[in-house]
Coordinates of C-alpha atoms in Angstrom, one line a residue:
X1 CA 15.1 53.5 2.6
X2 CA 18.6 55.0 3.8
X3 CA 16.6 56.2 7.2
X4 CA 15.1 52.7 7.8
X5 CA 18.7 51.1 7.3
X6 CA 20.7 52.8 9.1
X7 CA 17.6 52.2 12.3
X8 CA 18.0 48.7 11.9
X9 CA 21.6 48.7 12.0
X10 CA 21.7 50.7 15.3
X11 CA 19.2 48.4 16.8
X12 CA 21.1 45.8 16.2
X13 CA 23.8 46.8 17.4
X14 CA 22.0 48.1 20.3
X15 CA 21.1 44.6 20.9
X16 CA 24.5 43.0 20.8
X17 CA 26.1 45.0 23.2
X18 CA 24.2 43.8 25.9
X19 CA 22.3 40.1 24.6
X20 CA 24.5 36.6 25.7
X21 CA 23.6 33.2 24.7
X22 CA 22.7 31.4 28.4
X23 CA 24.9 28.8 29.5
X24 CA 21.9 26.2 29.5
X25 CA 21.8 27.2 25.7
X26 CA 25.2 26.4 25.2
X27 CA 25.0 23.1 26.9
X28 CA 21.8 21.6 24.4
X29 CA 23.8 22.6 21.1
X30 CA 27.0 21.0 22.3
X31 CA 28.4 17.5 22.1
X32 CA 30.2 16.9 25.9
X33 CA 34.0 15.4 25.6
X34 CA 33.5 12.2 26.4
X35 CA 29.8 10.3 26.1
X36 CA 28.7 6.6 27.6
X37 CA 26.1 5.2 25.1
X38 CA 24.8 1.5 24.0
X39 CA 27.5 1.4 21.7
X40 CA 29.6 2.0 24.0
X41 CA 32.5 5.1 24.5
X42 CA 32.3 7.8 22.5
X43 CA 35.0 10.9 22.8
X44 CA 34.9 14.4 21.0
X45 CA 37.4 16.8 21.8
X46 CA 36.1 20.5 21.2
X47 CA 33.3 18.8 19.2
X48 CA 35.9 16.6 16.8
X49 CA 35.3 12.7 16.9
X50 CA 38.3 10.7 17.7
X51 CA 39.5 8.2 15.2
X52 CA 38.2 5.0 17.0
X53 CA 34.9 7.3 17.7
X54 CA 34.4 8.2 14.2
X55 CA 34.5 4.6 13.3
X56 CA 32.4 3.0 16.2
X57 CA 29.6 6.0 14.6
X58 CA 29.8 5.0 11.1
X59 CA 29.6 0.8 11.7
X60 CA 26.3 1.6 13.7
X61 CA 25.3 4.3 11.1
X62 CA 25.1 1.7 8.9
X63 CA 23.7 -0.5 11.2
X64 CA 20.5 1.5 10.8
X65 CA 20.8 1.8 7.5
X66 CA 21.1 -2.1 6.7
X67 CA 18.2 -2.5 9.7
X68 CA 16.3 -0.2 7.6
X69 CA 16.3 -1.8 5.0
X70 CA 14.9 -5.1 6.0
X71 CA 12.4 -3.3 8.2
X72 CA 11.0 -1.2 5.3
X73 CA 11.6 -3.3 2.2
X74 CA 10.7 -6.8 2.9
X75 CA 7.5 -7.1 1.0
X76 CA 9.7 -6.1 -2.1
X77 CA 11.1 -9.1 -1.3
X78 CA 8.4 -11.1 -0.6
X79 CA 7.0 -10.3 -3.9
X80 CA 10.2 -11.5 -5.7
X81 CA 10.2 -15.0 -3.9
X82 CA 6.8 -15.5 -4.9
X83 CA 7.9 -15.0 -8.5
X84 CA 11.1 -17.3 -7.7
X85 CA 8.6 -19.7 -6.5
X86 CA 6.1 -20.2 -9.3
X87 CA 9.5 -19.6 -11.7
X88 CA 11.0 -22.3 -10.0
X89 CA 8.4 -25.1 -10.7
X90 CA 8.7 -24.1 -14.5
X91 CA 6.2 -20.9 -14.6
X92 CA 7.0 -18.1 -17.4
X93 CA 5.3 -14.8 -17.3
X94 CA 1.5 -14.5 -18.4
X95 CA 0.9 -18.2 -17.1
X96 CA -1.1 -19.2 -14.5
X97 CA -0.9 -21.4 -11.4
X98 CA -4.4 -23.4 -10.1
X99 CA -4.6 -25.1 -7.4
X100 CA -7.1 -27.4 -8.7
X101 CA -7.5 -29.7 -5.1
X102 CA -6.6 -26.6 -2.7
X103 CA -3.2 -26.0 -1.2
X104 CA -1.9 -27.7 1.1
X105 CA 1.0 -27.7 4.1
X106 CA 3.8 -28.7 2.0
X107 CA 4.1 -25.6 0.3
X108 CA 5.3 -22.6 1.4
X109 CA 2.8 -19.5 1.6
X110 CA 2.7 -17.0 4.4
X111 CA -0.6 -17.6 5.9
X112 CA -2.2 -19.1 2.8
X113 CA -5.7 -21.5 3.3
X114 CA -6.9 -24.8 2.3
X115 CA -10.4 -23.6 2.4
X116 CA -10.2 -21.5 -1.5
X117 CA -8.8 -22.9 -4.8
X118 CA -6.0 -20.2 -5.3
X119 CA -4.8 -18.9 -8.7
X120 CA -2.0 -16.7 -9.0
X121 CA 1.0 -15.6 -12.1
X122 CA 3.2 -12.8 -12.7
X123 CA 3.7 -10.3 -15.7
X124 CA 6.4 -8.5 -17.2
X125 CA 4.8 -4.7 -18.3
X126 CA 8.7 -3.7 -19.8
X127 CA 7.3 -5.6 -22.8
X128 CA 4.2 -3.8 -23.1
X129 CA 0.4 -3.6 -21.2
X130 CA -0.8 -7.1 -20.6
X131 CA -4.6 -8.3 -20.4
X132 CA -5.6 -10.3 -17.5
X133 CA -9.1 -12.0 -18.0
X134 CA -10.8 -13.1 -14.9
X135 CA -13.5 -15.3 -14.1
X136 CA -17.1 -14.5 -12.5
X137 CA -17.3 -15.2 -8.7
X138 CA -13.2 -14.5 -8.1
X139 CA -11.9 -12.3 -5.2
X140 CA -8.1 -11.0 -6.0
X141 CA -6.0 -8.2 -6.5
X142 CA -3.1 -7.2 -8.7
X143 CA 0.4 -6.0 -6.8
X144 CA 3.3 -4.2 -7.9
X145 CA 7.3 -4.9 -7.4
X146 CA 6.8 -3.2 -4.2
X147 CA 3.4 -5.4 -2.7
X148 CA 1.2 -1.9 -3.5
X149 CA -1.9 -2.6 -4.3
X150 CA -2.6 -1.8 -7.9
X151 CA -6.2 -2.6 -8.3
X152 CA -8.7 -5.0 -7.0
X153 CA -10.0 -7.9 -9.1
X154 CA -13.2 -10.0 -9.3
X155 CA -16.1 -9.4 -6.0
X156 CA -13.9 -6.3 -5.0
X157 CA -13.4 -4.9 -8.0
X158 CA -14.5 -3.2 -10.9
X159 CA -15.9 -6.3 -12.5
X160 CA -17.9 -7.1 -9.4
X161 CA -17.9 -11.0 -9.5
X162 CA -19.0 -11.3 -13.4
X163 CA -15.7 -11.4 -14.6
X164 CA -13.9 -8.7 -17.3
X165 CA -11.0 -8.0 -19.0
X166 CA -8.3 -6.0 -16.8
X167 CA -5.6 -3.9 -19.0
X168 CA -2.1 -3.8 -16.5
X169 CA 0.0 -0.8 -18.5
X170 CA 3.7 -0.3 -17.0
X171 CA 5.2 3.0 -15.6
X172 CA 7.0 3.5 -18.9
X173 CA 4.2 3.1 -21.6
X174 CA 3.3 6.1 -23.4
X175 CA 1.3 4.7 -26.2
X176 CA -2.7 4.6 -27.1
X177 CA -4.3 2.7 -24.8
X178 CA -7.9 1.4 -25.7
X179 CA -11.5 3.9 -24.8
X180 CA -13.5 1.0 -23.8
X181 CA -13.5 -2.2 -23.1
X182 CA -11.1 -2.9 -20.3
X183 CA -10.6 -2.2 -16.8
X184 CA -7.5 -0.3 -16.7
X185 CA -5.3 0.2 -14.1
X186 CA -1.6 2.1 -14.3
X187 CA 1.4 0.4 -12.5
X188 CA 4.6 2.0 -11.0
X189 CA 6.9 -1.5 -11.7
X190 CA 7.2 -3.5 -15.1
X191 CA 6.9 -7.2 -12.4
X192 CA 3.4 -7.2 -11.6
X193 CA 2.1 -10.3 -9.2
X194 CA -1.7 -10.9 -9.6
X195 CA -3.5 -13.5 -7.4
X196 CA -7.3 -14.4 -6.5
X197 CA -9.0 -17.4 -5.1
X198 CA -12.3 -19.0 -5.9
X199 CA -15.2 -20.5 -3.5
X200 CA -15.9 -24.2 -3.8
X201 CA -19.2 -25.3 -5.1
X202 CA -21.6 -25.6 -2.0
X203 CA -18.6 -25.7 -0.1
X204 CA -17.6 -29.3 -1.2
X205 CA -16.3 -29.6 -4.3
X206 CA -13.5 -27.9 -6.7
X207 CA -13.9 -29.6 -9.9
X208 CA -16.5 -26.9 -11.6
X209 CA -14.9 -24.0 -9.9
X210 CA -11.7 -25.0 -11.3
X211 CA -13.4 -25.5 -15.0
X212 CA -14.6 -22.4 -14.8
X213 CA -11.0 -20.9 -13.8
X214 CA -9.7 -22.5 -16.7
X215 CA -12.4 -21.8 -19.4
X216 CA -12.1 -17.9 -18.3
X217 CA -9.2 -17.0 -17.5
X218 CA -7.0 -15.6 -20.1
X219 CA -3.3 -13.7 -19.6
X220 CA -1.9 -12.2 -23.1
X221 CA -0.1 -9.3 -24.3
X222 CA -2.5 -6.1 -25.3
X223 CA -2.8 -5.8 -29.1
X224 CA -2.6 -1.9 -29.7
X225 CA -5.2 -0.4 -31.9
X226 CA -7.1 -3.9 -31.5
X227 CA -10.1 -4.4 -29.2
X228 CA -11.4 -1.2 -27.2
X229 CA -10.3 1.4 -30.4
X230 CA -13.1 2.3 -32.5
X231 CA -12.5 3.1 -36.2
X232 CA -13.3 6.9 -35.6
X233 CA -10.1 7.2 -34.0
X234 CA -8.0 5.5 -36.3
X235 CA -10.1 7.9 -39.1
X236 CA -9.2 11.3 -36.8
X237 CA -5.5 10.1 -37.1
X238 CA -5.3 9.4 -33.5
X239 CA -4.9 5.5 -33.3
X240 CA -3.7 2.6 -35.6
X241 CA -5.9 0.0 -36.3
X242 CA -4.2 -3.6 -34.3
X243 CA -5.2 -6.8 -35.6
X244 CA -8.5 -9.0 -33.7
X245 CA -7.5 -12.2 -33.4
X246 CA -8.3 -14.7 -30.7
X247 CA -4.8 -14.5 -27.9
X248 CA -3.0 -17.5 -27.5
X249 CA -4.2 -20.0 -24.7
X250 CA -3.1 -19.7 -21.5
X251 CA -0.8 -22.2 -19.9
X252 CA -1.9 -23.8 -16.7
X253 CA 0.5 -24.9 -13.9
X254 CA -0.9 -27.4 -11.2
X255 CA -0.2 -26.0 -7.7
X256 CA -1.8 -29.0 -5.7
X257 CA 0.6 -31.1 -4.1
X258 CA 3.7 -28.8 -4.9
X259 CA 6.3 -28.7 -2.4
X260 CA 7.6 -24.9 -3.3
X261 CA 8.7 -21.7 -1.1
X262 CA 7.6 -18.4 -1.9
X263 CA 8.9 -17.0 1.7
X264 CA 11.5 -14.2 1.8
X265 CA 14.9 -14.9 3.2
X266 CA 16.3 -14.0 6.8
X267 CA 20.0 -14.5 5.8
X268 CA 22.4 -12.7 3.4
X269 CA 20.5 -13.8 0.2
X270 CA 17.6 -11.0 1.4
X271 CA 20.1 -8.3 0.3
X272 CA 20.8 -10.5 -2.7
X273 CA 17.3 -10.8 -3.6
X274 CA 16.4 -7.0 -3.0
X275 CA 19.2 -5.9 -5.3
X276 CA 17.4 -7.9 -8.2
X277 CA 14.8 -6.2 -7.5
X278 CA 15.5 -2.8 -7.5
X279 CA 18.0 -3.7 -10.9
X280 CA 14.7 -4.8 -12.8
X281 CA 12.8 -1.5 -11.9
X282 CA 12.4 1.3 -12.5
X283 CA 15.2 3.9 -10.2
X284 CA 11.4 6.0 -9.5
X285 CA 9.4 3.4 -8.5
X286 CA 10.1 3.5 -4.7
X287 CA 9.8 6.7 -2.5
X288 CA 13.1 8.0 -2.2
X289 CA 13.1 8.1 1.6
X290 CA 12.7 4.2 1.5
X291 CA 15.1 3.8 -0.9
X292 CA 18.2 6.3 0.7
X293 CA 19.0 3.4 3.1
X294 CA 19.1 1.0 0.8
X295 CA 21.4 3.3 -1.6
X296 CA 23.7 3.1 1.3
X297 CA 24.4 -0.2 1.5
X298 CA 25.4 0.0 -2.0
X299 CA 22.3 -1.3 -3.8
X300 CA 21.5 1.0 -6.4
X301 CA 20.3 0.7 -9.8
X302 CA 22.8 0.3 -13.0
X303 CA 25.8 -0.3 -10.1
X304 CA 27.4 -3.5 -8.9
X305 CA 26.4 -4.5 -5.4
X306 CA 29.8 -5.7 -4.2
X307 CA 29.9 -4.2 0.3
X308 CA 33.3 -4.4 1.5
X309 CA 34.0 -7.5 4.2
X310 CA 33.5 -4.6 7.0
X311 CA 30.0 -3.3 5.6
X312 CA 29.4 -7.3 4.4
X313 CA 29.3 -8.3 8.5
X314 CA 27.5 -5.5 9.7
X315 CA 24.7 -6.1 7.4
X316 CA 24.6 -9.6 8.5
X317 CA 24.3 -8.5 12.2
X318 CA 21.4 -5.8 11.5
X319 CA 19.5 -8.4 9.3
X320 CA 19.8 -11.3 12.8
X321 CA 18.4 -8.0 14.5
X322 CA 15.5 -7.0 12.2
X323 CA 14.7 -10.4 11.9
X324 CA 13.8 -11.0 15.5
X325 CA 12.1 -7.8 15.5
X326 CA 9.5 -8.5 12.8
X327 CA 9.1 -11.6 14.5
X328 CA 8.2 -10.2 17.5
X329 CA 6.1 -7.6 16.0
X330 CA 4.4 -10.1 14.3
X331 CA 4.2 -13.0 17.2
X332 CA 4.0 -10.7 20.5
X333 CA 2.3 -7.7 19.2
X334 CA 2.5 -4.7 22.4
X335 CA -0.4 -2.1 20.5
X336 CA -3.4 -2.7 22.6
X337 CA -5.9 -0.8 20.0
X338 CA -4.7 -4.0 17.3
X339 CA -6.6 -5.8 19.8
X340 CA -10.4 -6.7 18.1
X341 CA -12.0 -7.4 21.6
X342 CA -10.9 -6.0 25.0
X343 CA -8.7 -8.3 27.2
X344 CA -9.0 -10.5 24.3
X345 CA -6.1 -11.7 22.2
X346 CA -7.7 -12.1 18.7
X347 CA -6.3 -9.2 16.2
X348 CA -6.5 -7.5 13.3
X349 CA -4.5 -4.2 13.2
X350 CA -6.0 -3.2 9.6
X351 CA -9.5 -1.9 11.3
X352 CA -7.2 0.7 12.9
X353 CA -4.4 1.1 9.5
X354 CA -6.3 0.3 6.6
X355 CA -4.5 -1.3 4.2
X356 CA -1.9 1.3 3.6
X357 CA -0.6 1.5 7.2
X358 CA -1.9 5.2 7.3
X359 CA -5.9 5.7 8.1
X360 CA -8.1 3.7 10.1
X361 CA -10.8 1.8 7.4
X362 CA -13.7 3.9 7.1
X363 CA -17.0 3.7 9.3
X364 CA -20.1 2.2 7.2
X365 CA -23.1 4.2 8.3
X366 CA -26.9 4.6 7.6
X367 CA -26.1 7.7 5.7
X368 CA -23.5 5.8 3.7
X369 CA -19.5 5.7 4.0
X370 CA -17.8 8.0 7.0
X371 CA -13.8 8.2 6.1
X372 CA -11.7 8.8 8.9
X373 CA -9.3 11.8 8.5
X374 CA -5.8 11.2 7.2
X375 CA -3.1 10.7 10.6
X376 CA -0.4 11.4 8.3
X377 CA 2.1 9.3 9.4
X378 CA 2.6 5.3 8.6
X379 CA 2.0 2.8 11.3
X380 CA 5.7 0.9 10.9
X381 CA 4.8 -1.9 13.1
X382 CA 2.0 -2.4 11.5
X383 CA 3.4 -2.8 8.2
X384 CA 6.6 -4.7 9.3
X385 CA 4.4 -7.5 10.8
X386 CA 2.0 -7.4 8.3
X387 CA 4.3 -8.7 5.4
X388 CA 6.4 -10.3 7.6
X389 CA 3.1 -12.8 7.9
X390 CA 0.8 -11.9 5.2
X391 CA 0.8 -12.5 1.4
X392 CA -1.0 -9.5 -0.3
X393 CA -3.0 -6.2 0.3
X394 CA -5.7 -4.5 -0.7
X395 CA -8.5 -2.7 0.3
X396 CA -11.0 -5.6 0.1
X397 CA -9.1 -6.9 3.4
X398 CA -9.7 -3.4 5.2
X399 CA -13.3 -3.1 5.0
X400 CA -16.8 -2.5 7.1
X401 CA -19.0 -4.2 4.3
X402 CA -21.1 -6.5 5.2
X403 CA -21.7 -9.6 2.9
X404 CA -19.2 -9.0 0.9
X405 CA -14.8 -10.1 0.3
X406 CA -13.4 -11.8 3.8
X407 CA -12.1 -10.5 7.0
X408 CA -9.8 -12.0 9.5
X409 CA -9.0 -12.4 13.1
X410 CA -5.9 -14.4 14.7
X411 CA -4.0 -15.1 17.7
X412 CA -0.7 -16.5 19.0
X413 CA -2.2 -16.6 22.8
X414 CA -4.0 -18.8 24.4
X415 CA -6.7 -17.3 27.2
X416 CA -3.7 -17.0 29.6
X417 CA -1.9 -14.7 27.3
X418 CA 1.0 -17.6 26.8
X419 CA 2.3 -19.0 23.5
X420 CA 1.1 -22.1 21.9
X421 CA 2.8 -25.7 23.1
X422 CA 2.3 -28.1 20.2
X423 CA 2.7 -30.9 22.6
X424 CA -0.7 -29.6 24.6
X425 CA -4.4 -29.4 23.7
X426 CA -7.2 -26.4 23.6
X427 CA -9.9 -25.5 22.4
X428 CA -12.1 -22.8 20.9
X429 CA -15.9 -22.2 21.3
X430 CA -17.7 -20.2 18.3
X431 CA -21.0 -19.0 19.9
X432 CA -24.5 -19.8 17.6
X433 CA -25.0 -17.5 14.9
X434 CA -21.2 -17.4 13.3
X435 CA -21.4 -13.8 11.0
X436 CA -20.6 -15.5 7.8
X437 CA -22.7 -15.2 4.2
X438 CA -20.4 -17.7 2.6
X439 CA -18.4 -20.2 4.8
X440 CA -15.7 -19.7 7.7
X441 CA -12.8 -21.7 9.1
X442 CA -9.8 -21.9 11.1
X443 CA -6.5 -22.6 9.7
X444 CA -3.2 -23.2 11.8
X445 CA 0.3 -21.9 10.8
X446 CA 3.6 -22.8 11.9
X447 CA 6.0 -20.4 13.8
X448 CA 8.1 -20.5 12.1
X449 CA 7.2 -20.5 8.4
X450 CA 4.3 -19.1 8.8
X451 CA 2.8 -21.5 6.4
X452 CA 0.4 -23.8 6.6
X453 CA 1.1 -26.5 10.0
X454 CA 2.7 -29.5 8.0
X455 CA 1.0 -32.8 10.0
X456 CA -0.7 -36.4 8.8
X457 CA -3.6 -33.9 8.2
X458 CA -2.2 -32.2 5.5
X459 CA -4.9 -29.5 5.5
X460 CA -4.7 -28.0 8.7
X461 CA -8.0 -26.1 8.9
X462 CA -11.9 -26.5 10.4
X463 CA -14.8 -25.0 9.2
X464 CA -18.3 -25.2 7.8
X465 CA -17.1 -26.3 4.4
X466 CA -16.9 -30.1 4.1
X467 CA -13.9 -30.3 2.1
X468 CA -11.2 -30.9 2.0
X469 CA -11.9 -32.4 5.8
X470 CA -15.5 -32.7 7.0
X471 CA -17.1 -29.9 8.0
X472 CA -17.1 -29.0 12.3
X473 CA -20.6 -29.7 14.1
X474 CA -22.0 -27.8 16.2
X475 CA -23.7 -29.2 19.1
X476 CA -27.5 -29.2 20.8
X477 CA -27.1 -25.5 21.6
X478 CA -25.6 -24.5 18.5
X479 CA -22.0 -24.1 20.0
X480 CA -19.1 -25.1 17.5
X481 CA -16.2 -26.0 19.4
X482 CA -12.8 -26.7 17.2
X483 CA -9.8 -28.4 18.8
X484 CA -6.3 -28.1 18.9
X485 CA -4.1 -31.7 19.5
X486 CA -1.8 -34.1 18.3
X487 CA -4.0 -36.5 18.6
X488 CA -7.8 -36.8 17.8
X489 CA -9.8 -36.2 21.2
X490 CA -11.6 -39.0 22.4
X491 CA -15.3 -38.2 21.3
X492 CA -14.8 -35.2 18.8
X493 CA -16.0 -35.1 15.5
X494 CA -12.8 -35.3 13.1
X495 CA -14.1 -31.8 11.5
X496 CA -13.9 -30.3 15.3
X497 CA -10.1 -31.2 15.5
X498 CA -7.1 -29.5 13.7
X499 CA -3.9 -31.2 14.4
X500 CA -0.3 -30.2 15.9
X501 CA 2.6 -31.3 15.9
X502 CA 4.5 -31.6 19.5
X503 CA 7.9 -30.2 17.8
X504 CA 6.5 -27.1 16.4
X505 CA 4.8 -24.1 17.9
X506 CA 1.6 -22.6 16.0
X507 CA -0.9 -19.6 15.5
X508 CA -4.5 -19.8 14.5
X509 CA -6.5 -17.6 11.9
X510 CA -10.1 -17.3 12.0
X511 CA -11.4 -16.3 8.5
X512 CA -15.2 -15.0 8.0
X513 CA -15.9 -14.8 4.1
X514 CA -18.8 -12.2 3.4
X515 CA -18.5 -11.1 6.9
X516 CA -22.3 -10.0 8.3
X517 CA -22.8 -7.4 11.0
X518 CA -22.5 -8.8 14.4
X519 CA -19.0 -9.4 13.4
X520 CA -18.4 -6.0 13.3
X521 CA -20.4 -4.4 15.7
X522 CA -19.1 -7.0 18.0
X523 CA -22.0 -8.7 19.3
X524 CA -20.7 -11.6 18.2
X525 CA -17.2 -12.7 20.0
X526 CA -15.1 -16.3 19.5
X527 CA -13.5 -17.4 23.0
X528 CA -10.2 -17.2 23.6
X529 CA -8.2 -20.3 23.1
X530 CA -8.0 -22.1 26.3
X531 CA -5.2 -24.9 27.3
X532 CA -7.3 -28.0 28.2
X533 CA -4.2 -30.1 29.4

């Protein structure tokens, strides 16, 4: 050991007398005396920021961080004005909102439809699990503080379309939970959000789909030791026996004809509304990456969030900034593989995401399911203008099965790559065959809400369903042709035409509910959108 020491020590040595860091070496590590950036001048004598340089850095430091934050966190937020929005027509936890004749354009849902009768509530888990009966023939999902999916509901989920009791348990429950009987499914947030939607009746009418809603449909808190424990365990010593009683009725809330806003903020009150957010949850139950920038701005859990007028007005700058960036993300997307056709403009980034922003959806094959392997990094565009425009995710929109949940496609180009001109008129041909199992439909948004095109219409959509608007025709070679006008066309069906408004600029979806396979192998293609005059 002495030996082999005292060899490494001369070797070293060796090495020293003769070895010298290269000048090109020198110049990567080192910061030069004087630097012209975006943000404008920056000097550092012998590597030490001047006073004015120090500042200039830390202002655009947190810059990023307040940029950040909008970028990464708005679907927290978008959760949270959902819950403002039902709270603010009178809902309480464990009730439910129905929207017994469809929704329409007067309230405010990122890219809702008026083609499903849409039921929706919120839950507090601090108090304990809570039980969520659905009905048969619902497609939903249940989402966390955070919009993570939690657990699919209804067609996609464990229930498979006959209905069934789902058990939501919070991040902070520790007691027995029941061996049978439920669907259970842990959360990382006590404020759950929970939504589905229900197909009309041979496409035309609400009325029994919304009885059924009502007669099935049950929110109530979970009764330990009650339903789903069997008397052995409460005879091993491992359970109490809870009492089996019938829960209390749900309260319904009627959604139809509401004029309410459920979209997040773009102004100061986002910070303001993310704050209550992260003060109701959990300090775990966001990654800790997200959350650093955040912690930054001063919104941290169990502390005041009171910025300082300097950090107050550069928050307000970065949220104009990520604002217009999501926007355009979302309006003027630049990824060519989000693309669903080439040349075309129709999208759906998801087929190349999935629903966590991370791995392309699986393949669907002869042989059964092929999973792509994991990138390992998140797609940030792709999740910035996702719930910058979207309400809810789950894997039931990310999917290669046929017959079975919806799938989408939308555009804000026409066939000459420019934006929509309310004032104008176009059109869209859907070639014979359309790939649905169900129904399908177009729906127009506004810009600028997002929501649902507010017009004379008051349901802005076309489709094969004939209500709440007539179902579109298709004509003598089994071409459906839907357009887009202020004004009716002279000799178009009224289900062929979806109005604008000349004021507002819009965006169309394309929905196919149980999707079949020429959809997605792509023998099947909608036109682009072409400006008629």
């Amino acid at each position: 050991m002495c030996c082999m020491g005292s060899v490494v020590l001369l070797l070293s040595g060796a090495a020293g007398a003769h070895a010298q860091v290269s000048e090109d070496t020198l110049k990567s590590i080192s910061t030069p005396d004087a630097i012209e950036t975006t943000i404008g001048a920056l000097e550092f004598k012998d590597g030490v920021p001047s006073e004015e340089t120090a500042k200039k850095l830390y202002d655009n430091l947190d810059f990023t961080y307040a940029y950040r934050t909008f970028m990464d966190n708005m679907r927290g937020v978008s959760i949270h004005a959902l819950k403002k929005g039902m709270m603010d027509i009178g809902m309480k936890e464990n009730e439910v909102l129905v929207f017994s004749e469809l929704m329409d354009a007067k309230s405010l849902f990122l890219t809702a439809n008026a083609d499903t009768v849409y039921v929706m509530g919120y839950l507090d888990l601090s108090k304990g699990p809570v039980v969520l009966e659905t009905p048969p023939k619902f497609l939903g999902a249940v989402q966390d503080a955070w919009f993570r999916w939690v657990i699919d509901i209804g067609l996609p989920g464990p229930d498979r379309g006959v209905g069934g009791k789902y058990l939501i348990v919070g991040p902070d429950y520790d007691g027995p939970l029941p061996t049978g009987g439920f669907y259970t499914a842990k959360a990382r947030t006590n404020t759950i959000l929970w939504f589905g939607r229900s197909f009309l009746e041979n496409g035309n009418d609400p009325k029994p789909v919304v009885e059924t809603i009502k007669n099935f449909t049950k929110v109530y808190p979970y009764e330990v030791g009650g339903v789903g424990t069997p008397i052995a365990e409460f005879l091993a010593g491992k359970a109490r026996l809870g009492r089996i009683t019938p829960p209390q009725p749900t309260l319904f809330h009627e959604g139809s004809g509401k004029a309410m806003n459920t979209i997040p903020p773009n102004d100061w009150s986002y910070y303001e509304m993310l704050n209550e957010v992260v003060q109701s949850e959990p300090a775990t139950s966001l990654d800790p990456e997200l959350m650093g920038p955040v912690a930054a701005l001063g919104i941290v859990k169990g502390k005041p969030f009171a910025p300082d007028e300097r950090l107050k007005g550069i928050m307000n700058e970065a949220i104009k900034v990520a604002n217009a960036t999501a926007r355009t993300l979302f309006m003027a997307p630049r990824e060519e593989s989000w693309f669903y056709y080439p040349g075309s403009s129709w999208n759906n980034y998801l087929f190349q995401t999935g629903y966590q922003f991370e791995t392309p959806i699986p393949e669907i094959t002869a042989d059964g399911v092929k999973p792509f392997p994991p990138t390992g990094y998140r797609t940030m565009s792709a999740r910035s203008n996702f719930f910058y425009g979207v309400t809810g995710i789950t894997p039931a929109m990310a999917m290669r099965l046929t017959d079975i949940g919806s799938t989408y496609l939308w555009t804000m180009r026409d066939a000459d790559k420019r934006a929509f001109d309310g004032a104008k008129k176009y059109k869209v041909t859907l070639p014979k065959g359309i790939p649905e199992g169900n129904f399908w439909s177009l729906t127009l948004y506004d810009n600028m809400t997002r929501s649902m095109l507010d017009t004379p219409q008051r349901f802005p959509r076309a489709g094969s369903q004939s209500y709440p608007s007539p179902a579109a025709e298709a004509d003598a070679d089994g071409l459906t042709t839907v357009w887009f006008a202020p004004k009716q066309p002279e000799g178009v069906a009224r289900g062929n035409w979806i109005q604008t408004d000349p004021q507002k600029g819009w965006f169309v979806v394309l929905r196919l509910y149980s999707p079949l396979e020429p959809f997605f192998d792509k023998s099947w293609r909608p036109s682009e959108v072409e400006l008629v005059d």
